[in-house]
mmCIF file of C-alpha atoms and ligand atoms in Angstrom:
data_model
loop_
_atom_site.group_PDB
_atom_site.id
_atom_site.type_symbol
_atom_site.label_atom_id
_atom_site.label_comp_id
_atom_site.label_asym_id
_atom_site.label_seq_id
_atom_site.Cartn_x
_atom_site.Cartn_y
_atom_site.Cartn_z
ATOM 1 C CA UNK A 1 -11.350 3.708 -3.574
ATOM 2 C CA UNK A 2 -10.561 3.301 -6.601
ATOM 3 C CA UNK A 3 -13.149 0.431 -8.733
ATOM 4 C CA UNK A 4 -10.635 -1.645 -9.488
ATOM 5 C CA UNK A 5 -9.587 -2.241 -5.781
ATOM 6 C CA UNK A 6 -9.196 -4.451 -3.584
ATOM 7 C CA UNK A 7 -6.558 -6.649 -5.729
ATOM 8 C CA UNK A 8 -5.372 -9.713 -4.561
ATOM 9 C CA UNK A 9 -2.208 -10.816 -5.944
ATOM 10 C CA UNK A 10 1.347 -13.217 -4.957
ATOM 11 C CA UNK A 11 4.086 -14.189 -6.435
ATOM 12 C CA UNK A 12 8.443 -15.164 -5.882
ATOM 13 C CA UNK A 13 10.144 -12.058 -4.317
ATOM 14 C CA UNK A 14 12.986 -11.913 -6.958
ATOM 15 C CA UNK A 15 16.133 -9.400 -7.106
ATOM 16 C CA UNK A 16 15.631 -5.979 -7.926
ATOM 17 C CA UNK A 17 17.252 -2.858 -9.636
ATOM 18 C CA UNK A 18 20.228 -3.613 -6.865
ATOM 19 C CA UNK A 19 20.449 -0.455 -5.625
ATOM 20 C CA UNK A 20 20.721 -0.667 -1.868
ATOM 21 C CA UNK A 21 17.410 0.491 -1.290
ATOM 22 C CA UNK A 22 18.081 -1.679 2.017
ATOM 23 C CA UNK A 23 20.970 0.840 3.400
ATOM 24 C CA UNK A 24 17.668 3.756 2.814
ATOM 25 C CA UNK A 25 16.277 2.104 4.699
ATOM 26 C CA UNK A 26 13.410 0.984 2.362
ATOM 27 C CA UNK A 27 13.731 -2.415 1.325
ATOM 28 C CA UNK A 28 11.369 -2.947 -1.538
ATOM 29 C CA UNK A 29 11.052 -6.442 -2.383
ATOM 30 C CA UNK A 30 10.253 -7.027 -6.608
ATOM 31 C CA UNK A 31 7.726 -9.162 -7.633
ATOM 32 C CA UNK A 32 7.683 -11.012 -11.201
ATOM 33 C CA UNK A 33 6.862 -10.089 -14.847
ATOM 34 C CA UNK A 34 4.421 -12.169 -14.827
ATOM 35 C CA UNK A 35 2.713 -10.274 -11.246
ATOM 36 C CA UNK A 36 3.619 -7.134 -13.241
ATOM 37 C CA UNK A 37 1.732 -7.825 -15.922
ATOM 38 C CA UNK A 38 -1.370 -8.842 -14.041
ATOM 39 C CA UNK A 39 -2.163 -5.976 -13.155
ATOM 40 C CA UNK A 40 -6.045 -5.150 -14.384
ATOM 41 C CA UNK A 41 -5.636 -2.035 -16.874
ATOM 42 C CA UNK A 42 -7.353 0.948 -16.258
ATOM 43 C CA UNK A 43 -5.372 0.436 -12.891
ATOM 44 C CA UNK A 44 -2.323 3.295 -12.954
ATOM 45 C CA UNK A 45 1.260 3.939 -12.207
ATOM 46 C CA UNK A 46 2.035 5.261 -7.876
ATOM 47 C CA UNK A 47 2.380 4.405 -4.793
ATOM 48 C CA UNK A 48 -0.381 2.540 -3.292
ATOM 49 C CA UNK A 49 -0.536 0.494 -0.113
ATOM 50 C CA UNK A 50 -1.962 -2.360 2.043
ATOM 51 C CA UNK A 51 -1.068 -6.007 3.531
ATOM 52 C CA UNK A 52 1.599 -8.570 2.916
ATOM 53 C CA UNK A 53 2.287 -11.632 4.004
ATOM 54 C CA UNK A 54 5.531 -13.868 3.304
ATOM 55 C CA UNK A 55 5.147 -17.348 3.221
ATOM 56 C CA UNK A 56 2.848 -18.894 5.560
ATOM 57 C CA UNK A 57 3.887 -15.634 8.446
ATOM 58 C CA UNK A 58 1.493 -12.102 10.257
ATOM 59 C CA UNK A 59 0.220 -9.904 7.808
ATOM 60 C CA UNK A 60 1.879 -6.313 7.827
ATOM 61 C CA UNK A 61 0.612 -3.380 6.588
ATOM 62 C CA UNK A 62 3.069 -2.520 3.529
ATOM 63 C CA UNK A 63 3.359 0.447 0.522
ATOM 64 C CA UNK A 64 3.898 -0.069 -2.870
ATOM 65 C CA UNK A 65 5.233 1.586 -5.753
ATOM 66 C CA UNK A 66 4.031 0.738 -8.900
ATOM 67 C CA UNK A 67 5.525 2.129 -12.488
ATOM 68 C CA UNK A 68 8.535 3.681 -13.868
ATOM 69 C CA UNK A 69 9.886 4.852 -11.152
ATOM 70 C CA UNK A 70 11.352 8.091 -12.560
ATOM 71 C CA UNK A 71 13.912 8.992 -10.156
ATOM 72 C CA UNK A 72 15.577 6.643 -11.607
ATOM 73 C CA UNK A 73 14.192 6.297 -15.720
ATOM 74 C CA UNK A 74 13.475 1.637 -15.434
ATOM 75 C CA UNK A 75 12.689 0.926 -18.556
ATOM 76 C CA UNK A 76 11.254 -1.994 -17.316
ATOM 77 C CA UNK A 77 7.444 -1.878 -15.225
ATOM 78 C CA UNK A 78 8.260 -2.918 -11.371
ATOM 79 C CA UNK A 79 5.725 -3.794 -8.569
ATOM 80 C CA UNK A 80 8.135 -3.156 -5.416
ATOM 81 C CA UNK A 81 6.319 -3.673 -1.506
ATOM 82 C CA UNK A 82 7.990 -1.989 0.940
ATOM 83 C CA UNK A 83 6.270 -3.777 4.165
ATOM 84 C CA UNK A 84 5.929 -2.008 7.719
ATOM 85 C CA UNK A 85 7.935 -3.983 9.256
ATOM 86 C CA UNK A 86 11.834 -5.267 10.514
ATOM 87 C CA UNK A 87 12.986 -8.874 9.383
ATOM 88 C CA UNK A 88 15.884 -10.564 10.860
ATOM 89 C CA UNK A 89 16.647 -11.706 7.286
ATOM 90 C CA UNK A 90 16.028 -11.687 3.858
ATOM 91 C CA UNK A 91 13.029 -13.622 2.127
ATOM 92 C CA UNK A 92 13.618 -14.020 -1.679
ATOM 93 C CA UNK A 93 12.386 -16.306 -3.678
ATOM 94 C CA UNK A 94 9.834 -16.981 -0.829
ATOM 95 C CA UNK A 95 6.146 -16.378 -1.773
ATOM 96 C CA UNK A 96 4.439 -12.778 -1.012
ATOM 97 C CA UNK A 97 0.807 -12.101 -1.122
ATOM 98 C CA UNK A 98 -0.363 -8.843 -0.925
ATOM 99 C CA UNK A 99 -3.664 -6.868 -0.640
ATOM 100 C CA UNK A 100 -3.994 -3.918 -2.617
ATOM 101 C CA UNK A 101 -6.239 -1.136 -0.293
ATOM 102 C CA UNK A 102 -5.579 2.642 -1.782
ATOM 103 C CA UNK A 103 -4.176 5.213 -3.966
ATOM 104 C CA UNK A 104 -1.526 7.671 -2.430
ATOM 105 C CA UNK A 105 -0.148 9.162 -5.198
ATOM 106 C CA UNK A 106 1.006 9.512 -8.701
ATOM 107 C CA UNK A 107 4.859 8.451 -9.294
ATOM 108 C CA UNK A 108 7.984 11.387 -9.407
ATOM 109 C CA UNK A 109 10.908 12.923 -10.275
ATOM 110 C CA UNK A 110 12.751 14.096 -7.507
ATOM 111 C CA UNK A 111 15.923 16.421 -7.291
ATOM 112 C CA UNK A 112 17.643 14.430 -5.021
ATOM 113 C CA UNK A 113 18.262 11.253 -3.571
ATOM 114 C CA UNK A 114 16.383 12.788 0.212
ATOM 115 C CA UNK A 115 13.571 14.456 -1.144
ATOM 116 C CA UNK A 116 12.669 10.834 -2.744
ATOM 117 C CA UNK A 117 13.626 9.263 0.652
ATOM 118 C CA UNK A 118 11.103 11.733 2.610
ATOM 119 C CA UNK A 119 8.115 11.326 -0.094
ATOM 120 C CA UNK A 120 8.506 7.207 0.647
ATOM 121 C CA UNK A 121 8.779 7.956 4.555
ATOM 122 C CA UNK A 122 5.664 9.845 4.120
ATOM 123 C CA UNK A 123 4.137 7.569 2.473
ATOM 124 C CA UNK A 124 4.167 5.496 4.935
ATOM 125 C CA UNK A 125 3.107 7.598 7.857
ATOM 126 C CA UNK A 126 -0.083 7.770 5.750
ATOM 127 C CA UNK A 127 -0.871 4.399 4.904
ATOM 128 C CA UNK A 128 0.549 3.516 8.680
ATOM 129 C CA UNK A 129 -2.798 5.428 9.437
ATOM 130 C CA UNK A 130 -4.933 5.185 6.842
ATOM 131 C CA UNK A 131 -5.371 1.064 7.806
ATOM 132 C CA UNK A 132 -5.740 0.591 10.926
ATOM 133 C CA UNK A 133 -9.072 2.644 10.271
ATOM 134 C CA UNK A 134 -11.985 -0.026 9.899
ATOM 135 C CA UNK A 135 -13.178 -0.131 6.237
ATOM 136 C CA UNK A 136 -9.153 -1.163 5.805
ATOM 137 C CA UNK A 137 -8.041 -2.722 9.190
ATOM 138 C CA UNK A 138 -10.580 -6.162 7.702
ATOM 139 C CA UNK A 139 -8.724 -7.330 5.213
ATOM 140 C CA UNK A 140 -5.315 -8.186 7.110
ATOM 141 C CA UNK A 141 -8.029 -11.663 8.841
ATOM 142 C CA UNK A 142 -8.736 -11.529 4.551
ATOM 143 C CA UNK A 143 -9.332 -15.147 3.708
ATOM 144 C CA UNK A 144 -7.339 -14.800 0.613
ATOM 145 C CA UNK A 145 -3.645 -14.549 3.116
ATOM 146 C CA UNK A 146 -3.381 -18.001 5.188
ATOM 147 C CA UNK A 147 -5.648 -19.103 8.449
ATOM 148 C CA UNK A 148 -3.742 -19.555 10.572
ATOM 149 C CA UNK A 149 -0.432 -15.631 10.200
HETATM 150 P P1 LIG B 1 15.945 -5.642 -4.346
HETATM 151 O O1 LIG B 1 17.286 -4.243 -5.292
HETATM 152 O O2 LIG B 1 16.576 -6.431 -4.756
HETATM 153 O O3 LIG B 1 15.189 -5.800 -4.934
HETATM 154 P P2 LIG B 1 16.222 -4.494 -1.913
HETATM 155 O O4 LIG B 1 17.567 -3.368 -1.221
HETATM 156 O O5 LIG B 1 15.321 -3.837 -2.235
HETATM 157 O O6 LIG B 1 16.860 -5.142 -2.942
HETATM 158 O O7 LIG B 1 15.910 -5.097 -0.688
HETATM 159 C C1 LIG B 1 14.488 -5.519 -1.267
HETATM 160 C C2 LIG B 1 14.573 -7.419 0.392
HETATM 161 O O8 LIG B 1 15.027 -7.003 0.907
HETATM 162 C C3 LIG B 1 13.367 -8.182 -0.347
HETATM 163 O O9 LIG B 1 13.390 -8.972 -1.633
HETATM 164 C C4 LIG B 1 13.403 -8.929 0.799
HETATM 165 O O10 LIG B 1 13.897 -10.223 1.049
HETATM 166 C C5 LIG B 1 14.447 -7.962 2.024
HETATM 167 N N1 LIG B 1 13.934 -7.042 2.590
HETATM 168 C C6 LIG B 1 14.261 -7.404 4.206
HETATM 169 N N2 LIG B 1 12.726 -6.599 5.243
HETATM 170 C C7 LIG B 1 12.120 -6.265 4.350
HETATM 171 C C8 LIG B 1 10.801 -5.513 4.177
HETATM 172 N N3 LIG B 1 10.479 -4.899 5.484
HETATM 173 N N4 LIG B 1 10.363 -5.064 2.939
HETATM 174 C C9 LIG B 1 10.607 -5.516 1.756
HETATM 175 N N5 LIG B 1 11.463 -6.618 1.465
HETATM 176 C C10 LIG B 1 12.640 -6.420 2.959
HETATM 177 N N1 LIG B 2 10.693 5.503 -7.865
HETATM 178 C C1 LIG B 2 10.617 7.071 -7.766
HETATM 179 O O1 LIG B 2 11.075 7.135 -9.525
HETATM 180 N N2 LIG B 2 9.676 7.896 -7.688
HETATM 181 C C2 LIG B 2 8.245 7.921 -6.879
HETATM 182 O O2 LIG B 2 7.598 8.499 -6.701
HETATM 183 C C3 LIG B 2 8.265 6.511 -5.467
HETATM 184 N N3 LIG B 2 7.837 6.370 -4.704
HETATM 185 C C4 LIG B 2 7.631 5.644 -4.251
HETATM 186 C C5 LIG B 2 6.862 5.178 -3.017
HETATM 187 C C6 LIG B 2 6.996 4.166 -2.547
HETATM 188 C C7 LIG B 2 6.164 3.794 -1.387
HETATM 189 C C8 LIG B 2 8.749 3.060 -2.266
HETATM 190 C C9 LIG B 2 8.372 2.087 -1.508
HETATM 191 C C10 LIG B 2 9.273 3.307 -3.743
HETATM 192 C C11 LIG B 2 8.307 4.165 -4.779
HETATM 193 N N4 LIG B 2 10.248 4.303 -4.964
HETATM 194 C C12 LIG B 2 9.490 5.810 -6.584
HETATM 195 C C13 LIG B 2 10.803 3.885 -5.811
HETATM 196 C C14 LIG B 2 11.994 4.091 -5.558
HETATM 197 O O3 LIG B 2 12.681 4.260 -6.092
HETATM 198 C C15 LIG B 2 12.946 2.757 -5.279
HETATM 199 O O4 LIG B 2 12.427 1.653 -4.381
HETATM 200 C C16 LIG B 2 14.832 2.959 -5.361
HETATM 201 O O5 LIG B 2 15.082 1.533 -5.779
HETATM 202 C C17 LIG B 2 14.370 3.600 -3.650
HETATM 203 O O6 LIG B 2 15.735 3.597 -3.381
HETATM 204 MG MG1 LIG B 3 13.332 -3.763 -4.507
#
């Protein structure tokens, strides 16, 4: 694990760039600027994974992208969490808690949207496997998350 990990943080889910990530099957819950600015200075931009909880709901696996999304050349640094679970409803305005546990790769540019999606799906597969390992699964019941979820 990187020296600044695990990193725990929480914030309100805000509207993101509205690019229709949801239509691509990869909705990402975006954090407000204050949360992005609270990340440790040494934390590199890139793709991470860990666990997430919406309000007092269950704790699920997640993948997260931190940075400027080179494919879209964003001007604002963002922190977007894709929770590995199918929700019945959106949760804008609710509190998202995340435990960021491990790093996968730096952010990249891509030649096509298909290539970006394929790479993100691979990140999800990596997170899915790794988060079942004993060193990570213990975080699912960490007191940071709601005790009865
Ligand atoms: P935006 O550009 O507003 O971030 P997205 O297309 O990325 O829009 O969709 C993100 C929203 O979808 C989240 O804010 C949340 O309310 C909802 N959502 C539904 N399922 C998920 C999920 N599995 N992971 C993350 N967000 C989800
Ligand atoms: N955007 C990029 O430009 N480059 C990336 O390498 C990249 N990796 C991502 C990895 C994950 C796990 C997630 C959830 C998002 C990533 N994104 C990346 C952000 C992506 O472009 C954004 O969520 C779009 O809105 C998807 O259409
Ligand atoms: Mg989003």
